[in-house]
PDB file of C-alpha atoms in Angstrom:
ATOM      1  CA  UNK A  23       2.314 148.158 223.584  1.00 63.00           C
ATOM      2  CA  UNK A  24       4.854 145.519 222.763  1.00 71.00           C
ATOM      3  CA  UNK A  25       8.236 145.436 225.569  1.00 93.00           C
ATOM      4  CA  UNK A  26       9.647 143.779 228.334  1.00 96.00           C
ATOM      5  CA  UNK A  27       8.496 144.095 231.262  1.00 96.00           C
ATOM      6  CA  UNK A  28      11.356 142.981 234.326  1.00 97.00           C
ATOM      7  CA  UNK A  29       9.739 143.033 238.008  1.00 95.00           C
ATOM      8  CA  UNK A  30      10.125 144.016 240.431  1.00 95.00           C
ATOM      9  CA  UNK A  31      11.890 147.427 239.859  1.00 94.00           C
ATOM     10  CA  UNK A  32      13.885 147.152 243.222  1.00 95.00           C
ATOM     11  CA  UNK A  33      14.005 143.655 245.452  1.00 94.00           C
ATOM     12  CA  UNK A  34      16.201 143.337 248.806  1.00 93.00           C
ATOM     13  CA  UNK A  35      17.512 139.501 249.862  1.00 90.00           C
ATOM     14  CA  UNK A  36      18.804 139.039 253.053  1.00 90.00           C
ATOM     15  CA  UNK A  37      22.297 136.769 252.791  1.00 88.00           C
ATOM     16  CA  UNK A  38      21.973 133.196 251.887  1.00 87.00           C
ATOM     17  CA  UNK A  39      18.136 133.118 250.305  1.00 91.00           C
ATOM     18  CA  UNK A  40      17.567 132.779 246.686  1.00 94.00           C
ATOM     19  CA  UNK A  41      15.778 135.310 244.791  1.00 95.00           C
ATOM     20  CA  UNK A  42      13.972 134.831 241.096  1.00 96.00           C
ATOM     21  CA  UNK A  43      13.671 138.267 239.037  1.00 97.00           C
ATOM     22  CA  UNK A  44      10.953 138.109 236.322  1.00 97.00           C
ATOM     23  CA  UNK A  45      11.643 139.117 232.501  1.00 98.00           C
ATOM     24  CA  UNK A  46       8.325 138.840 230.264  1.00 97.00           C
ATOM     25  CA  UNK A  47       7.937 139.589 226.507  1.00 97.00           C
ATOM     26  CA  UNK A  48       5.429 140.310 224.532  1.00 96.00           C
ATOM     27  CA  UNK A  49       7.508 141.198 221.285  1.00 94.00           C
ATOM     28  CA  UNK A  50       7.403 137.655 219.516  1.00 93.00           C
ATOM     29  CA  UNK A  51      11.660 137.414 220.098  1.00 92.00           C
ATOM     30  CA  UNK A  52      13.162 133.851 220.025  1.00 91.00           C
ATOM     31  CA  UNK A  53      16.207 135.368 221.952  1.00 91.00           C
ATOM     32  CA  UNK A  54      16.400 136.228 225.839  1.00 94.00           C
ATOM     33  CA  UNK A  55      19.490 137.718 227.698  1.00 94.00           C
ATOM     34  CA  UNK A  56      20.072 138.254 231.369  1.00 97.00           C
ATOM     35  CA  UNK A  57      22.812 141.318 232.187  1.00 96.00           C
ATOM     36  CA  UNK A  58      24.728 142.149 235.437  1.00 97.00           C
ATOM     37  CA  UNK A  59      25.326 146.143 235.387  1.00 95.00           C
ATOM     38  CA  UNK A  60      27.936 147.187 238.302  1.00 92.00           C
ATOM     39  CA  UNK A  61      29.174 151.104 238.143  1.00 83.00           C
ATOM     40  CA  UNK A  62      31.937 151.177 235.804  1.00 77.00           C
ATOM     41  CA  UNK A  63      31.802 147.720 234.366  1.00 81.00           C
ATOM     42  CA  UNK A  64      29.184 147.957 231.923  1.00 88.00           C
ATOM     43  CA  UNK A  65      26.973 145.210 231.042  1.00 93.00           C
ATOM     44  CA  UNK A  66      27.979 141.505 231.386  1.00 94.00           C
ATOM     45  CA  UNK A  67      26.133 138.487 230.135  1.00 94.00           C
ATOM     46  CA  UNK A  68      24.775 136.333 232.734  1.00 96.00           C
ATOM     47  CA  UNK A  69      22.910 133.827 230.553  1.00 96.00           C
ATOM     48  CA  UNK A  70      20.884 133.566 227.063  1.00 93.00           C
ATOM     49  CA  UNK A  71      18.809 132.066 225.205  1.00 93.00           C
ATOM     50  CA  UNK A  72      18.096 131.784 221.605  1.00 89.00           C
ATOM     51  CA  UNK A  73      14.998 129.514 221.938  1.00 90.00           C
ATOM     52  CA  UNK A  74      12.742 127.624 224.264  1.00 94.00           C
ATOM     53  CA  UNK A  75      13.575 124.856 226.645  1.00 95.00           C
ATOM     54  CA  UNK A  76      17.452 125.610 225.680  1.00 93.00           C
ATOM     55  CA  UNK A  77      19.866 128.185 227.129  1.00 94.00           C
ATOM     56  CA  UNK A  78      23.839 128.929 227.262  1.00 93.00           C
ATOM     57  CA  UNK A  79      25.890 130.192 230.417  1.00 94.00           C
ATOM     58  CA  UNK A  80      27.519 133.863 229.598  1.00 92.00           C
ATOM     59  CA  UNK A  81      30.594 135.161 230.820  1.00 91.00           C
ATOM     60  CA  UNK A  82      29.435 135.363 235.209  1.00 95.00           C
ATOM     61  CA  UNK A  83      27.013 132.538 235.135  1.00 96.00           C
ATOM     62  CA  UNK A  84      28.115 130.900 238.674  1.00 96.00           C
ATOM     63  CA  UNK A  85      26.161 131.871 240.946  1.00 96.00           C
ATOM     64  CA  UNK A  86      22.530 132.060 238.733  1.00 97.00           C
ATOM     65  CA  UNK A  87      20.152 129.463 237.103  1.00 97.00           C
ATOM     66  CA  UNK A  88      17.307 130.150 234.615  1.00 98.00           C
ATOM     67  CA  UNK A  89      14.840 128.273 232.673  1.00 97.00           C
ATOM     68  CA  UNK A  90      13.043 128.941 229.391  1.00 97.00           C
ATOM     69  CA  UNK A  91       9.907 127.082 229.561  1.00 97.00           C
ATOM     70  CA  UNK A  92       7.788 129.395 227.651  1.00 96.00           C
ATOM     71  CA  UNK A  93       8.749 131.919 224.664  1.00 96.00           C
ATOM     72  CA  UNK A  94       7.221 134.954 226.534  1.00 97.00           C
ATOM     73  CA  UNK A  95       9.439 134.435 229.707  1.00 98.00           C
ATOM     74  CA  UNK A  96      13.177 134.185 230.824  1.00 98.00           C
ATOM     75  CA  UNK A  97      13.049 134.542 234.804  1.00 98.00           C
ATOM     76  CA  UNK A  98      16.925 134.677 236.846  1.00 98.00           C
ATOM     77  CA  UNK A  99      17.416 133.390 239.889  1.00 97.00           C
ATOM     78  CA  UNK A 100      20.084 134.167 242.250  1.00 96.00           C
ATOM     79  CA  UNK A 101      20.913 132.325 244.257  1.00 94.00           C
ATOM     80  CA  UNK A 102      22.823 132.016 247.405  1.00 89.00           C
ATOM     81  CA  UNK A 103      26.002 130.760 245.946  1.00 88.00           C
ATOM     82  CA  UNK A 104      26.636 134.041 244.349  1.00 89.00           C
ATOM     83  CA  UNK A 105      28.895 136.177 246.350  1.00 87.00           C
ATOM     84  CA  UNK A 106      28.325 139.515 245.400  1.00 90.00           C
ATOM     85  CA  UNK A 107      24.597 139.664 244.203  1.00 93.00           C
ATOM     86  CA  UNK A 108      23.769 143.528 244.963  1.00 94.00           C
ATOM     87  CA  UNK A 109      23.930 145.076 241.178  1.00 95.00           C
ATOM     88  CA  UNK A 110      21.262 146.266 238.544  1.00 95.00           C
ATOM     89  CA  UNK A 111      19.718 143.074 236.463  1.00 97.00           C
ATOM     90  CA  UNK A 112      19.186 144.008 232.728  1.00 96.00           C
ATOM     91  CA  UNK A 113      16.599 141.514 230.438  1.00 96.00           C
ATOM     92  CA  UNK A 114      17.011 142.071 226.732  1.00 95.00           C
ATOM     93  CA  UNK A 115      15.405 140.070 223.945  1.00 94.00           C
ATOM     94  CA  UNK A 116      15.726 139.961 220.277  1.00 90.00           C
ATOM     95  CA  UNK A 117      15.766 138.550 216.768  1.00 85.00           C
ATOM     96  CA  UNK A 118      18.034 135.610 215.991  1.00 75.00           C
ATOM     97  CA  UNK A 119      19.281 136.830 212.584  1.00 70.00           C
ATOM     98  CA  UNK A 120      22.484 138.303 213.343  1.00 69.00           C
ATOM     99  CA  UNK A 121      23.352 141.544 213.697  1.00 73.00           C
ATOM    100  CA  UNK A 122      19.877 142.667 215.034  1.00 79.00           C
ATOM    101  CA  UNK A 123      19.260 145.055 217.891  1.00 85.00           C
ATOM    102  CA  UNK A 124      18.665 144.059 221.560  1.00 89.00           C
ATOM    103  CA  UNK A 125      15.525 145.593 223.213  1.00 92.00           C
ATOM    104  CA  UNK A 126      16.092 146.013 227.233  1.00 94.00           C
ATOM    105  CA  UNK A 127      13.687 146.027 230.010  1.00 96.00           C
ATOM    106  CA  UNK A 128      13.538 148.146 232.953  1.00 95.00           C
ATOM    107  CA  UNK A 129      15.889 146.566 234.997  1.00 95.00           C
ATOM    108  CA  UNK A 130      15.679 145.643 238.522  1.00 96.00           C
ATOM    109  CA  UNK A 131      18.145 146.328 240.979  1.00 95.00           C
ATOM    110  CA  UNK A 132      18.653 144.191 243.804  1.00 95.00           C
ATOM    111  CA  UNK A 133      20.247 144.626 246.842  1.00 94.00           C
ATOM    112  CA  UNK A 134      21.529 142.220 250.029  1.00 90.00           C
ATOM    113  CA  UNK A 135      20.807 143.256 253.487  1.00 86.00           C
TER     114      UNK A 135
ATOM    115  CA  UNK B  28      36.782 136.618 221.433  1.00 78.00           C
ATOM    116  CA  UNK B  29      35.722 140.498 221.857  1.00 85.00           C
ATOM    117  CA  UNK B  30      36.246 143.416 223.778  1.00 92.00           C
ATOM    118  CA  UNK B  31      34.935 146.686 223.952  1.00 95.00           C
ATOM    119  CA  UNK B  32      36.620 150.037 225.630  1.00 96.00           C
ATOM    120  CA  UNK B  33      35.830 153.274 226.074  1.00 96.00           C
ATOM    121  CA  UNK B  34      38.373 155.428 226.252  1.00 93.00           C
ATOM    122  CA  UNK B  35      36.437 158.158 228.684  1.00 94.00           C
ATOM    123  CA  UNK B  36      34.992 157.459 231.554  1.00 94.00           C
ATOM    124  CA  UNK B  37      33.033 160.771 232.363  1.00 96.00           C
ATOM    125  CA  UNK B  38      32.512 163.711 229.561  1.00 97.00           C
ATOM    126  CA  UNK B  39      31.779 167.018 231.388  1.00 97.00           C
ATOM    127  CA  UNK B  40      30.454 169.630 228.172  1.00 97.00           C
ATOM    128  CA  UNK B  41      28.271 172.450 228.274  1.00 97.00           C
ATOM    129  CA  UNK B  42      24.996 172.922 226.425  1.00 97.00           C
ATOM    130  CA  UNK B  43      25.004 173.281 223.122  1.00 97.00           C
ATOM    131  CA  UNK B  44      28.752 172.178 222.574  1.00 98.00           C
ATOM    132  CA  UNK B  45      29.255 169.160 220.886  1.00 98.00           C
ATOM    133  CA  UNK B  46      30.474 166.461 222.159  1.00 98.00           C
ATOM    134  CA  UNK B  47      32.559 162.612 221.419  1.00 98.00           C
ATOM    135  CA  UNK B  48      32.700 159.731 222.657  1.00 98.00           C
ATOM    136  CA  UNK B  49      35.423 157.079 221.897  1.00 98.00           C
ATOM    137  CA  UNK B  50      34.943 153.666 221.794  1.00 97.00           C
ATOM    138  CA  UNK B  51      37.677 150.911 220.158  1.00 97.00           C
ATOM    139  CA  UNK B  52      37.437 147.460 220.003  1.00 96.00           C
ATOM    140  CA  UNK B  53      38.875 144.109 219.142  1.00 94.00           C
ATOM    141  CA  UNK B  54      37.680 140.914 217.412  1.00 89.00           C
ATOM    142  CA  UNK B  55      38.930 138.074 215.613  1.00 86.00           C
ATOM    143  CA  UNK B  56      36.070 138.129 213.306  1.00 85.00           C
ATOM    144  CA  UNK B  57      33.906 141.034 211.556  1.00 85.00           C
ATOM    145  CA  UNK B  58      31.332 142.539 213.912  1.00 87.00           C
ATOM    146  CA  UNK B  59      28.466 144.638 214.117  1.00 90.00           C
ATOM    147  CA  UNK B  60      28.157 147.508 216.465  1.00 94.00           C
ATOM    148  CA  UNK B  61      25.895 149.725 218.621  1.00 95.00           C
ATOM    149  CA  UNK B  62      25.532 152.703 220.653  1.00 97.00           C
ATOM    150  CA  UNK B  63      22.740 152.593 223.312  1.00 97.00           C
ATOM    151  CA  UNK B  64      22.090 155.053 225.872  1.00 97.00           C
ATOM    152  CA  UNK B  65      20.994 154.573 229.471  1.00 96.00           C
ATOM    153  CA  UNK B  66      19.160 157.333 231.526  1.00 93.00           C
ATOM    154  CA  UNK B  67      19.011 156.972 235.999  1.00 87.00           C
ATOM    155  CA  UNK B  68      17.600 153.555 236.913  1.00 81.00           C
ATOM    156  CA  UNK B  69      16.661 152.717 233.570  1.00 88.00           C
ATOM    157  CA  UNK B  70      17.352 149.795 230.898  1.00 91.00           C
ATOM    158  CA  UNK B  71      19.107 150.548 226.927  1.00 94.00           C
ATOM    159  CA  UNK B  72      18.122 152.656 224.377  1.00 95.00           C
ATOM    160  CA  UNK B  73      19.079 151.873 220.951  1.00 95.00           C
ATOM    161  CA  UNK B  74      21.122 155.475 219.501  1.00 96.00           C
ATOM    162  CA  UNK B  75      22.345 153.554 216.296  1.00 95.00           C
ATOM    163  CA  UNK B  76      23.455 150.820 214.959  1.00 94.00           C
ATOM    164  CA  UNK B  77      26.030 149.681 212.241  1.00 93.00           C
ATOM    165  CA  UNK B  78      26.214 146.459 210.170  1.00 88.00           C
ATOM    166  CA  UNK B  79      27.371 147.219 206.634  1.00 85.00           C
ATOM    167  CA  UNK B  80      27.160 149.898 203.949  1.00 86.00           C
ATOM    168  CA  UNK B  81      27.886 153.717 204.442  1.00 89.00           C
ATOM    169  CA  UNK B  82      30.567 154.309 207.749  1.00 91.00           C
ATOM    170  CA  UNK B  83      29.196 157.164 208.916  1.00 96.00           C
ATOM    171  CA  UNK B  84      25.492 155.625 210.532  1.00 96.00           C
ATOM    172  CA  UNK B  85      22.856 158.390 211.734  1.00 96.00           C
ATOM    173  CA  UNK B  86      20.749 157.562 214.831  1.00 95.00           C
ATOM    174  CA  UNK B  87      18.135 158.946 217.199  1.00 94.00           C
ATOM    175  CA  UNK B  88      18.050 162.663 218.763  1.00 93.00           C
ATOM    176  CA  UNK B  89      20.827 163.656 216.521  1.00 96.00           C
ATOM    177  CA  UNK B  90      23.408 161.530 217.182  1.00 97.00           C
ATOM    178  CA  UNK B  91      25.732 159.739 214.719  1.00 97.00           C
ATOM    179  CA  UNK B  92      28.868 157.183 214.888  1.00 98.00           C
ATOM    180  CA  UNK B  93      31.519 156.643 212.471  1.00 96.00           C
ATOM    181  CA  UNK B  94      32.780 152.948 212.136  1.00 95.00           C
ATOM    182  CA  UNK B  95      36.189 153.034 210.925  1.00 94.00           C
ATOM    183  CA  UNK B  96      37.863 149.237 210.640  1.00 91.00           C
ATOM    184  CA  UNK B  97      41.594 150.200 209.724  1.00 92.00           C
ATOM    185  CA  UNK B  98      41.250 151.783 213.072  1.00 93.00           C
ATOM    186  CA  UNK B  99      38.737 149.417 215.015  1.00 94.00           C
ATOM    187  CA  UNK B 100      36.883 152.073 215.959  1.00 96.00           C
ATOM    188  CA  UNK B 101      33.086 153.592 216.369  1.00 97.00           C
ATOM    189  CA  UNK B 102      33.170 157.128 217.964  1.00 98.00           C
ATOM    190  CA  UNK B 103      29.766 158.631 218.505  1.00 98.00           C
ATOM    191  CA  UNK B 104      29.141 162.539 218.577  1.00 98.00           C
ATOM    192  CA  UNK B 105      26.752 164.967 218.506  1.00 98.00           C
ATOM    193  CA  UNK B 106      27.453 168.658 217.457  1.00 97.00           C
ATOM    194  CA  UNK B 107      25.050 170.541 219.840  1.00 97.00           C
ATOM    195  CA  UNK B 108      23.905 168.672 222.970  1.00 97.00           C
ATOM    196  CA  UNK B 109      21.083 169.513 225.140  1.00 97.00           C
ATOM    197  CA  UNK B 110      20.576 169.114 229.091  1.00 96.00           C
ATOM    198  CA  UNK B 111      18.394 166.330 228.311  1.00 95.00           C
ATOM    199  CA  UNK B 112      21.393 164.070 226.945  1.00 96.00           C
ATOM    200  CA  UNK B 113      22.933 163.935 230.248  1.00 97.00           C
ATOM    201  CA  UNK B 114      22.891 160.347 230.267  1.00 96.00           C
ATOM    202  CA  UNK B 115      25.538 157.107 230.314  1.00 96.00           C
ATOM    203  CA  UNK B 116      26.162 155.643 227.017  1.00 97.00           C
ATOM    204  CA  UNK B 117      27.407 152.285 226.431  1.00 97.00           C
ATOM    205  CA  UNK B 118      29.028 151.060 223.169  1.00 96.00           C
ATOM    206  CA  UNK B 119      28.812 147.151 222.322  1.00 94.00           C
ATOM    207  CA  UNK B 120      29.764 144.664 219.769  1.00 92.00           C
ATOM    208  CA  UNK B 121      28.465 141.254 218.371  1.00 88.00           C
ATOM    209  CA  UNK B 122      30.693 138.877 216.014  1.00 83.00           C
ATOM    210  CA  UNK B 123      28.914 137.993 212.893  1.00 79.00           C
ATOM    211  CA  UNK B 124      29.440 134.316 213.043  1.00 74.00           C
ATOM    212  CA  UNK B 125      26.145 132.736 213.163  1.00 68.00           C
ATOM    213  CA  UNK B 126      27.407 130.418 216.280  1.00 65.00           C
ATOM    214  CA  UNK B 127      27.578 133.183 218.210  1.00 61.00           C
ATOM    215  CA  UNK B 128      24.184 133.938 218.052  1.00 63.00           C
ATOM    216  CA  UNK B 129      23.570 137.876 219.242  1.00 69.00           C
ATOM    217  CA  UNK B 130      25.807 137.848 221.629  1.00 80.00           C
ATOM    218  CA  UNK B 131      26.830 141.357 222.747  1.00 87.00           C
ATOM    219  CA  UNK B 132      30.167 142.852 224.763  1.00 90.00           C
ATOM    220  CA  UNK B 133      29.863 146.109 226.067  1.00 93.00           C
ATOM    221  CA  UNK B 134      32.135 148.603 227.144  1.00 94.00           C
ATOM    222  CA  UNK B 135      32.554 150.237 230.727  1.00 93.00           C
ATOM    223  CA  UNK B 136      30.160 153.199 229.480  1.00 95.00           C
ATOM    224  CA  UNK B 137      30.674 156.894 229.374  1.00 96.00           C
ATOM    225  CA  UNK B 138      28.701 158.987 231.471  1.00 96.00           C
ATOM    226  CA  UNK B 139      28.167 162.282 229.966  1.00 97.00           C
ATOM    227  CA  UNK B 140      27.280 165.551 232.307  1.00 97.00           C
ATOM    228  CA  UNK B 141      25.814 168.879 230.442  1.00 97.00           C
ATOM    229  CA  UNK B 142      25.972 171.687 232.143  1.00 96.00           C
ATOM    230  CA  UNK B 143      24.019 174.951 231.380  1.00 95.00           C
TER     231      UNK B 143
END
């Protein structure tokens, strides 16, 4: 079955590590997106890219890197610059041609201990 | 530049009631538009979608949207809702300038609570 697949579903990071959150695709999408959900906020874009070995910072990028080395895969890390990691972590991938659909993963919510 | 906002944070209704959700937004440019829907711990579900052509756009498990542009609007409803469609739904744009790219903006989401 074609998706994205984000793992893991639920990661804890003690205060000042890094973490890296995976987001594979199998759906043959030139475009990858990394989302930051927080109760009440909706979604806000992180990072994206629209194809490989090239990516643009969203609207909260400090605080996260990525890399897009491979089509298939669009991993986030966080790391320990950001202040306020603990949130849900939506991957989404799509079309280019505008005015398509994104498809989410799972999510994966991580929280600091 | 856009934004997004729902007008309703929470929407209490009882089963088989129907129910709306309001979302507005602003843009500098013409957009395209969505309504996903998010159940516990999960990612987005595509409801519907608009992008041209007819206003009123029909989605998934009976749900449709009406874009109105004098208005900047897209408010989503469904005549008779079931338990199951407890749920948060989120309501996003994209610009259709090709720089861009797909670029969504949500809004804050709605969660919606059926009782029996």
């Amino acid at each position: 079955d074609g998706g994205i697949t984000q793992s893991p579903k639920y990661l804890f990071r003690k205060e000042g590590q890094n973490v890296t959150l995976s987001c594979e695709q199998n759906l043959n999408h030139d475009a990858m997106y990394w989302y930051r959900q927080d109760p009440g906020q909706g979604l806000r874009l992180i990072y994206y890219s629209q194809i490989v070995n090239d990516f643009q910072k969203g609207d909260i990028a400090e605080g996260y890197s990525v890399s897009r080395e491979k089509k298939e895969s669009f991993p986030l890390t966080v790391t320990s610059a950001q202040k306020n990691p603990t949130a849900f972590y939506l991957c989404a991938s799509s079309i280019v041609p505008l005015g398509t659909e994104a498809f989410f993963g799972q999510g994966t919510r991580l929280t600091v201990v | 530049a856009q934004s997004v906002t729902q007008l309703d944070s929470q929407v209490p209704v009882f089963e088989e009631a129907p129910v709306e959700l309001r979302c507005n937004y602003s843009s500098s440019v013409s957009v395209y538009l969505f309504w996903y829907v998010q159940y516990p711990n999960q990612g987005l579900q595509l409801l519907l979608k608009y992008l041209s052509g007819s206003t009123l756009v029909k989605g998934i498990n009976g749900f449709e949207a009406e874009f109105n542009k004098s208005q900047t609007s897209f408010h989503l409803r469904k005549p008779s809702v079931h338990i199951s469609d407890t749920a948060e739904y989120f309501c996003a744009v994209g610009p259709l300038i090709k720089a861009a790219g797909n670029k969504l903006t949500f809004g804050g989401g709605t969660r919606v609570l059926v009782k029996p």
